[in-house]
Amino acid sequence: MPTPLGLLLATVAGIAMPAQGRVNGALAAELGSGTLAALVSFTVGLVIVGLGVLIFPKSRSSIKQLPTFLKEKRFPWWYMLAGVIGAYFVLGQGLTITLLGVALFTVANVAGQTISGLFTDAIGFGPGGKRPITGIRFIGSFLAIVGVLWAVWPKIAAQGASGDWLLPVLFPLSAGLLFAFQQAMNGTQTRYYRTPLPATFFNFAAGTLALGVVVLITSFGNPLPGHFPTGWWMYLGGAFGNVFIATGAILVRHMGVLLTGLGLVAGQLLGSLALDVFAPVPGSVVDANTLWGTALTLVAVMIASIPSSARMPWEKR
């Protein structure tokens, strides 16, 4: 797959990420529980991708070969638990986003994701093989983090200075570090399934199970709501999740973990910008910093996509 096409697909898929956040946020407000909203989102996503597996014969055939894949050690069985990382991410949202705010949470998560993307590519953990940390890839990654920080700085500044975020910020940072491994694990499975649906199915199944356990534990002495909202759009979070999980599982083999992640980040910023402009909520801020930061992130992605054969002047032998 040509890199420009892959980046375009990753960017489009990344737009689904802030859409999912907005939908799940509204559902959490109605239910009074971010964890329960995340469980509902994962369950809906599991049902949708499960129907897809049933409908498409290739997906059903691939799942039937799973015992053979595991027996031949095509990939470790625990790769199928990649969805637990997704559950960890949404759990972190529910526990820390009120303390950190969406902006700081996003910066920490993107920083962790970018650093981990460089590392997983360098050691060849993903299905695309080893991709060394060149000067160009490092500069592109650094500029991407700077661009995201620049884009969300107005929201961080609006919160005021506080040291209360120093410990909670480790949650989204660690979730970002793990996200690159989640993409690599899903991509490796997809390489053998030859379709993203089985890996996406197991991703949502593991995440749903993990969140179900968390909700069960936290519900003791804290009764669940007696009714659920009737607005159908509040249940679209799982569908948006299917989009970027399945797309990432396909692209990571062709572009590597870092570029796939940066493409998703670019789409995330563009999607957030579109929501803040056309469907703002209280606290939405769009100014020159937002626009220039988003633009810098897009430039950073293009820099990072320069072929690995290219070298900076100090790297030439």
CSV table of C-alpha atoms in Angstrom, one decimal:
chain,number,residue,atom,x,y,z
A,1,MET,CA,0.0,0.0,0.0
A,2,PRO,CA,1.4,3.4,-0.9
A,3,THR,CA,2.3,5.4,2.2
A,4,PRO,CA,0.3,8.5,1.1
A,5,LEU,CA,-2.8,6.4,0.7
A,6,GLY,CA,-2.2,4.7,4.1
A,7,LEU,CA,-1.7,8.0,5.8
A,8,LEU,CA,-5.0,9.3,4.3
A,9,LEU,CA,-6.9,6.2,5.5
A,10,ALA,CA,-5.3,6.5,9.0
A,11,THR,CA,-6.2,10.2,9.2
A,12,VAL,CA,-9.8,9.5,8.1
A,13,ALA,CA,-10.0,6.7,10.7
A,14,GLY,CA,-8.5,9.0,13.4
A,15,ILE,CA,-11.5,11.4,13.0
A,16,ALA,CA,-13.6,8.7,14.6
A,17,MET,CA,-11.6,8.9,17.8
A,18,PRO,CA,-12.9,12.3,19.1
A,19,ALA,CA,-16.3,11.4,17.8
A,20,GLN,CA,-16.2,8.3,20.0
A,21,GLY,CA,-15.1,10.4,22.9
A,22,ARG,CA,-17.9,12.9,22.4
A,23,VAL,CA,-20.5,10.2,22.2
A,24,ASN,CA,-19.2,8.2,25.2
A,25,GLY,CA,-18.9,11.4,27.2
A,26,ALA,CA,-22.6,12.2,26.6
A,27,LEU,CA,-23.5,8.6,27.5
A,28,ALA,CA,-21.4,8.8,30.7
A,29,ALA,CA,-23.2,12.0,31.7
A,30,GLU,CA,-26.6,10.3,31.3
A,31,LEU,CA,-25.6,7.1,33.1
A,32,GLY,CA,-23.6,8.9,35.8
A,33,SER,CA,-20.7,6.5,35.2
A,34,GLY,CA,-17.8,6.7,32.7
A,35,THR,CA,-16.9,3.1,33.2
A,36,LEU,CA,-20.4,1.8,32.5
A,37,ALA,CA,-20.5,4.0,29.4
A,38,ALA,CA,-17.2,2.5,28.2
A,39,LEU,CA,-18.7,-1.0,28.8
A,40,VAL,CA,-21.7,-0.2,26.8
A,41,SER,CA,-19.5,1.2,24.0
A,42,PHE,CA,-17.3,-1.9,23.9
A,43,THR,CA,-20.4,-4.2,24.0
A,44,VAL,CA,-21.9,-2.4,21.0
A,45,GLY,CA,-18.7,-2.6,19.1
A,46,LEU,CA,-18.4,-6.3,19.9
A,47,VAL,CA,-21.9,-7.0,18.6
A,48,ILE,CA,-21.2,-5.0,15.4
A,49,VAL,CA,-18.0,-6.8,14.6
A,50,GLY,CA,-19.4,-10.1,15.7
A,51,LEU,CA,-22.2,-9.7,13.1
A,52,GLY,CA,-19.5,-8.9,10.5
A,53,VAL,CA,-17.6,-12.1,11.3
A,54,LEU,CA,-20.8,-14.1,10.9
A,55,ILE,CA,-21.7,-12.4,7.6
A,56,PHE,CA,-18.3,-12.7,5.8
A,57,PRO,CA,-17.2,-16.3,5.1
A,58,LYS,CA,-13.5,-15.3,5.0
A,59,SER,CA,-13.7,-14.1,8.6
A,60,ARG,CA,-15.4,-17.3,9.8
A,61,SER,CA,-12.8,-19.4,8.0
A,62,SER,CA,-9.9,-17.4,9.5
A,63,ILE,CA,-11.3,-17.9,13.1
A,64,LYS,CA,-11.6,-21.6,12.4
A,65,GLN,CA,-7.8,-21.7,11.7
A,66,LEU,CA,-7.0,-20.0,15.0
A,67,PRO,CA,-6.1,-23.3,16.8
A,68,THR,CA,-3.6,-24.0,14.0
A,69,PHE,CA,-2.1,-20.5,14.2
A,70,LEU,CA,-1.6,-20.9,18.0
A,71,LYS,CA,-0.3,-24.5,17.7
A,72,GLU,CA,2.2,-23.4,15.0
A,73,LYS,CA,3.1,-20.3,17.1
A,74,ARG,CA,2.3,-17.8,14.4
A,75,PHE,CA,1.6,-15.4,17.2
A,76,PRO,CA,1.3,-15.8,21.0
A,77,TRP,CA,-2.2,-16.5,22.4
A,78,TRP,CA,-2.0,-13.4,24.6
A,79,TYR,CA,-2.0,-11.2,21.5
A,80,MET,CA,-5.7,-11.8,21.5
A,81,LEU,CA,-5.9,-9.9,24.8
A,82,ALA,CA,-4.9,-6.6,23.1
A,83,GLY,CA,-8.3,-5.2,23.8
A,84,VAL,CA,-7.5,-5.1,27.5
A,85,ILE,CA,-5.2,-2.2,26.6
A,86,GLY,CA,-8.2,-0.4,25.1
A,87,ALA,CA,-10.1,-1.0,28.3
A,88,TYR,CA,-7.2,0.4,30.3
A,89,PHE,CA,-7.3,3.5,28.2
A,90,VAL,CA,-11.1,4.2,28.6
A,91,LEU,CA,-10.7,3.4,32.3
A,92,GLY,CA,-8.0,6.0,32.5
A,93,GLN,CA,-10.3,8.5,30.8
A,94,GLY,CA,-13.0,7.9,33.4
A,95,LEU,CA,-10.6,8.1,36.4
A,96,THR,CA,-8.3,11.0,35.4
A,97,ILE,CA,-9.9,13.2,32.8
A,98,THR,CA,-11.8,15.2,35.3
A,99,LEU,CA,-8.5,16.0,37.1
A,100,LEU,CA,-6.4,16.6,34.0
A,101,GLY,CA,-8.9,17.9,31.5
A,102,VAL,CA,-9.2,16.6,27.9
A,103,ALA,CA,-6.3,18.6,26.6
A,104,LEU,CA,-3.6,17.5,29.0
A,105,PHE,CA,-4.9,13.9,28.8
A,106,THR,CA,-4.5,14.0,25.0
A,107,VAL,CA,-1.0,15.4,25.1
A,108,ALA,CA,0.2,12.8,27.6
A,109,ASN,CA,-1.4,10.0,25.6
A,110,VAL,CA,0.0,11.2,22.3
A,111,ALA,CA,3.5,11.5,23.8
A,112,GLY,CA,3.4,8.0,25.1
A,113,GLN,CA,2.0,6.7,21.9
A,114,THR,CA,4.6,8.4,19.7
A,115,ILE,CA,7.6,7.3,21.9
A,116,SER,CA,6.3,3.7,22.0
A,117,GLY,CA,5.7,3.8,18.2
A,118,LEU,CA,9.3,4.6,17.6
A,119,PHE,CA,10.4,1.9,20.0
A,120,THR,CA,8.1,-0.9,18.7
A,121,ASP,CA,9.1,-0.2,15.1
A,122,ALA,CA,12.8,-0.2,16.1
A,123,ILE,CA,12.7,-3.6,17.7
A,124,GLY,CA,10.4,-5.0,15.0
A,125,PHE,CA,7.5,-5.9,17.3
A,126,GLY,CA,4.9,-5.1,14.7
A,127,PRO,CA,4.1,-7.1,11.6
A,128,GLY,CA,5.9,-4.7,9.3
A,129,GLY,CA,9.4,-5.6,10.5
A,130,LYS,CA,12.2,-3.4,11.9
A,131,ARG,CA,12.1,0.3,11.1
A,132,PRO,CA,15.2,2.0,12.6
A,133,ILE,CA,15.0,5.3,14.5
A,134,THR,CA,16.4,7.7,11.9
A,135,GLY,CA,16.9,11.4,12.5
A,136,ILE,CA,13.9,12.2,10.2
A,137,ARG,CA,11.6,9.8,12.1
A,138,PHE,CA,12.7,11.3,15.4
A,139,ILE,CA,12.2,14.9,14.3
A,140,GLY,CA,8.8,14.1,12.8
A,141,SER,CA,7.8,12.4,16.1
A,142,PHE,CA,9.1,15.3,18.2
A,143,LEU,CA,7.3,17.9,16.1
A,144,ALA,CA,4.0,15.9,16.3
A,145,ILE,CA,4.1,16.0,20.1
A,146,VAL,CA,4.9,19.8,19.9
A,147,GLY,CA,2.1,20.3,17.4
A,148,VAL,CA,-0.5,18.5,19.7
A,149,LEU,CA,0.7,20.5,22.7
A,150,TRP,CA,0.4,23.7,20.7
A,151,ALA,CA,-3.1,22.9,19.5
A,152,VAL,CA,-4.5,22.2,22.9
A,153,TRP,CA,-2.4,24.8,24.8
A,154,PRO,CA,-5.4,27.2,25.1
A,155,LYS,CA,-7.4,24.6,27.0
A,156,ILE,CA,-4.4,23.7,29.3
A,157,ALA,CA,-3.8,27.4,30.0
A,158,ALA,CA,-7.5,27.9,30.8
A,159,GLN,CA,-7.2,25.3,33.6
A,160,GLY,CA,-4.5,27.2,35.3
A,161,ALA,CA,-1.3,26.0,36.8
A,162,SER,CA,-1.5,23.1,39.3
A,163,GLY,CA,0.7,20.3,40.5
A,164,ASP,CA,-2.3,18.0,41.1
A,165,TRP,CA,-1.9,16.5,37.6
A,166,LEU,CA,1.7,15.1,38.1
A,167,LEU,CA,0.6,11.7,39.3
A,168,PRO,CA,-2.7,11.3,37.4
A,169,VAL,CA,-0.9,12.2,34.1
A,170,LEU,CA,1.0,8.8,34.3
A,171,PHE,CA,-2.3,7.1,33.5
A,172,PRO,CA,-2.8,8.5,29.9
A,173,LEU,CA,1.0,8.4,29.4
A,174,SER,CA,1.2,4.7,30.1
A,175,ALA,CA,-2.0,4.1,28.1
A,176,GLY,CA,-0.3,5.8,25.1
A,177,LEU,CA,2.9,3.7,25.6
A,178,LEU,CA,0.7,0.5,25.6
A,179,PHE,CA,-1.4,1.6,22.6
A,180,ALA,CA,1.4,1.1,20.1
A,181,PHE,CA,1.8,-2.5,21.3
A,182,GLN,CA,-2.0,-3.0,21.0
A,183,GLN,CA,-1.8,-1.8,17.3
A,184,ALA,CA,1.2,-4.1,16.7
A,185,MET,CA,-0.6,-7.1,18.3
A,186,ASN,CA,-3.8,-6.5,16.2
A,187,GLY,CA,-1.7,-6.0,13.1
A,188,THR,CA,0.2,-9.3,13.6
A,189,GLN,CA,-3.0,-11.2,14.0
A,190,THR,CA,-4.5,-9.6,10.9
A,191,ARG,CA,-1.4,-10.6,8.9
A,192,TYR,CA,-2.4,-14.3,9.4
A,193,TYR,CA,-6.2,-13.9,9.4
A,194,ARG,CA,-5.9,-11.9,6.1
A,195,THR,CA,-8.9,-9.8,7.3
A,196,PRO,CA,-9.1,-7.3,10.2
A,197,LEU,CA,-12.5,-8.5,11.5
A,198,PRO,CA,-11.2,-11.5,13.7
A,199,ALA,CA,-8.5,-9.3,15.4
A,200,THR,CA,-11.0,-6.5,15.9
A,201,PHE,CA,-13.5,-9.1,17.3
A,202,PHE,CA,-11.1,-10.5,19.9
A,203,ASN,CA,-10.0,-6.9,20.7
A,204,PHE,CA,-13.5,-5.9,21.6
A,205,ALA,CA,-14.2,-9.2,23.4
A,206,ALA,CA,-11.2,-8.9,25.7
A,207,GLY,CA,-12.0,-5.2,26.4
A,208,THR,CA,-15.6,-6.0,27.1
A,209,LEU,CA,-14.7,-8.7,29.5
A,210,ALA,CA,-12.2,-6.6,31.3
A,211,LEU,CA,-14.6,-3.6,31.7
A,212,GLY,CA,-17.4,-6.0,32.7
A,213,VAL,CA,-15.2,-7.1,35.6
A,214,VAL,CA,-14.4,-3.5,36.6
A,215,VAL,CA,-18.1,-2.5,36.5
A,216,LEU,CA,-19.1,-5.6,38.5
A,217,ILE,CA,-16.5,-4.7,41.2
A,218,THR,CA,-17.3,-1.0,41.4
A,219,SER,CA,-21.1,-1.6,41.4
A,220,PHE,CA,-21.1,-3.1,44.9
A,221,GLY,CA,-22.8,-0.6,47.1
A,222,ASN,CA,-23.2,1.6,44.0
A,223,PRO,CA,-26.4,0.5,42.2
A,224,LEU,CA,-26.4,0.7,38.4
A,225,PRO,CA,-28.9,3.2,36.8
A,226,GLY,CA,-32.4,1.8,36.3
A,227,HIS,CA,-32.8,3.2,32.8
A,228,PHE,CA,-30.6,4.0,29.8
A,229,PRO,CA,-31.0,7.0,27.5
A,230,THR,CA,-33.2,6.7,24.4
A,231,GLY,CA,-31.0,8.8,22.1
A,232,TRP,CA,-29.7,6.3,19.6
A,233,TRP,CA,-26.6,8.3,18.7
A,234,MET,CA,-25.2,7.8,22.2
A,235,TYR,CA,-24.6,4.2,21.4
A,236,LEU,CA,-22.4,4.8,18.4
A,237,GLY,CA,-19.2,4.8,20.3
A,238,GLY,CA,-18.5,1.1,19.6
A,239,ALA,CA,-19.1,1.7,15.9
A,240,PHE,CA,-16.5,4.5,15.9
A,241,GLY,CA,-14.1,2.2,17.8
A,242,ASN,CA,-14.5,-0.5,15.1
A,243,VAL,CA,-13.4,2.0,12.5
A,244,PHE,CA,-10.0,3.0,13.9
A,245,ILE,CA,-9.2,-0.4,15.5
A,246,ALA,CA,-9.8,-2.3,12.2
A,247,THR,CA,-8.1,0.4,10.1
A,248,GLY,CA,-5.1,0.4,12.4
A,249,ALA,CA,-4.9,-3.4,12.2
A,250,ILE,CA,-4.6,-3.2,8.4
A,251,LEU,CA,-2.2,-0.3,8.1
A,252,VAL,CA,0.3,-1.2,10.8
A,253,ARG,CA,1.6,-4.0,8.5
A,254,HIS,CA,2.2,-1.6,5.6
A,255,MET,CA,3.4,1.6,7.4
A,256,GLY,CA,4.6,0.4,10.8
A,257,VAL,CA,3.3,1.3,14.2
A,258,LEU,CA,4.7,4.9,14.3
A,259,LEU,CA,3.3,6.2,11.1
A,260,THR,CA,-0.1,4.5,11.6
A,261,GLY,CA,-0.3,6.1,15.1
A,262,LEU,CA,0.7,9.5,13.8
A,263,GLY,CA,-1.9,9.3,11.0
A,264,LEU,CA,-4.5,8.5,13.7
A,265,VAL,CA,-3.3,11.5,15.8
A,266,ALA,CA,-3.6,13.8,12.8
A,267,GLY,CA,-7.2,12.6,12.2
A,268,GLN,CA,-7.9,13.0,15.9
A,269,LEU,CA,-6.9,16.7,15.9
A,270,LEU,CA,-8.8,17.4,12.7
A,271,GLY,CA,-11.9,15.6,14.1
A,272,SER,CA,-11.6,17.5,17.4
A,273,LEU,CA,-11.3,20.8,15.5
A,274,ALA,CA,-14.4,20.0,13.4
A,275,LEU,CA,-16.4,19.2,16.5
A,276,ASP,CA,-15.3,22.4,18.3
A,277,VAL,CA,-16.3,24.5,15.2
A,278,PHE,CA,-19.5,22.8,14.1
A,279,ALA,CA,-20.8,21.2,17.3
A,280,PRO,CA,-19.1,23.0,20.2
A,281,VAL,CA,-19.7,22.2,23.9
A,282,PRO,CA,-19.0,24.4,26.9
A,283,GLY,CA,-15.3,24.9,27.2
A,284,SER,CA,-14.5,24.5,23.5
A,285,VAL,CA,-11.6,26.7,22.4
A,286,VAL,CA,-10.6,27.3,18.8
A,287,ASP,CA,-8.0,30.0,18.1
A,288,ALA,CA,-4.8,30.5,16.2
A,289,ASN,CA,-2.9,28.1,18.5
A,290,THR,CA,-5.4,25.4,17.7
A,291,LEU,CA,-5.0,25.9,13.9
A,292,TRP,CA,-1.2,26.3,13.9
A,293,GLY,CA,-0.7,23.3,16.2
A,294,THR,CA,-2.9,21.1,14.0
A,295,ALA,CA,-1.0,22.3,10.9
A,296,LEU,CA,2.3,21.6,12.5
A,297,THR,CA,1.1,18.0,13.4
A,298,LEU,CA,0.2,17.4,9.8
A,299,VAL,CA,3.6,18.6,8.6
A,300,ALA,CA,5.2,16.4,11.3
A,301,VAL,CA,3.4,13.3,9.9
A,302,MET,CA,4.6,14.1,6.4
A,303,ILE,CA,8.2,14.5,7.7
A,304,ALA,CA,8.0,11.2,9.6
A,305,SER,CA,6.7,9.5,6.4
A,306,ILE,CA,9.9,10.3,4.4
A,307,PRO,CA,11.5,6.9,3.4
A,308,SER,CA,13.8,5.4,6.0
A,309,SER,CA,16.6,5.4,3.4
A,310,ALA,CA,16.8,9.2,3.7
A,311,ARG,CA,19.3,10.4,6.3
A,312,MET,CA,20.0,13.7,8.0
A,313,PRO,CA,23.4,15.3,7.2
A,314,TRP,CA,24.9,14.1,10.5
A,315,GLU,CA,23.8,10.5,9.8
A,316,LYS,CA,25.6,10.2,6.4
A,317,ARG,CA,28.7,8.1,6.5
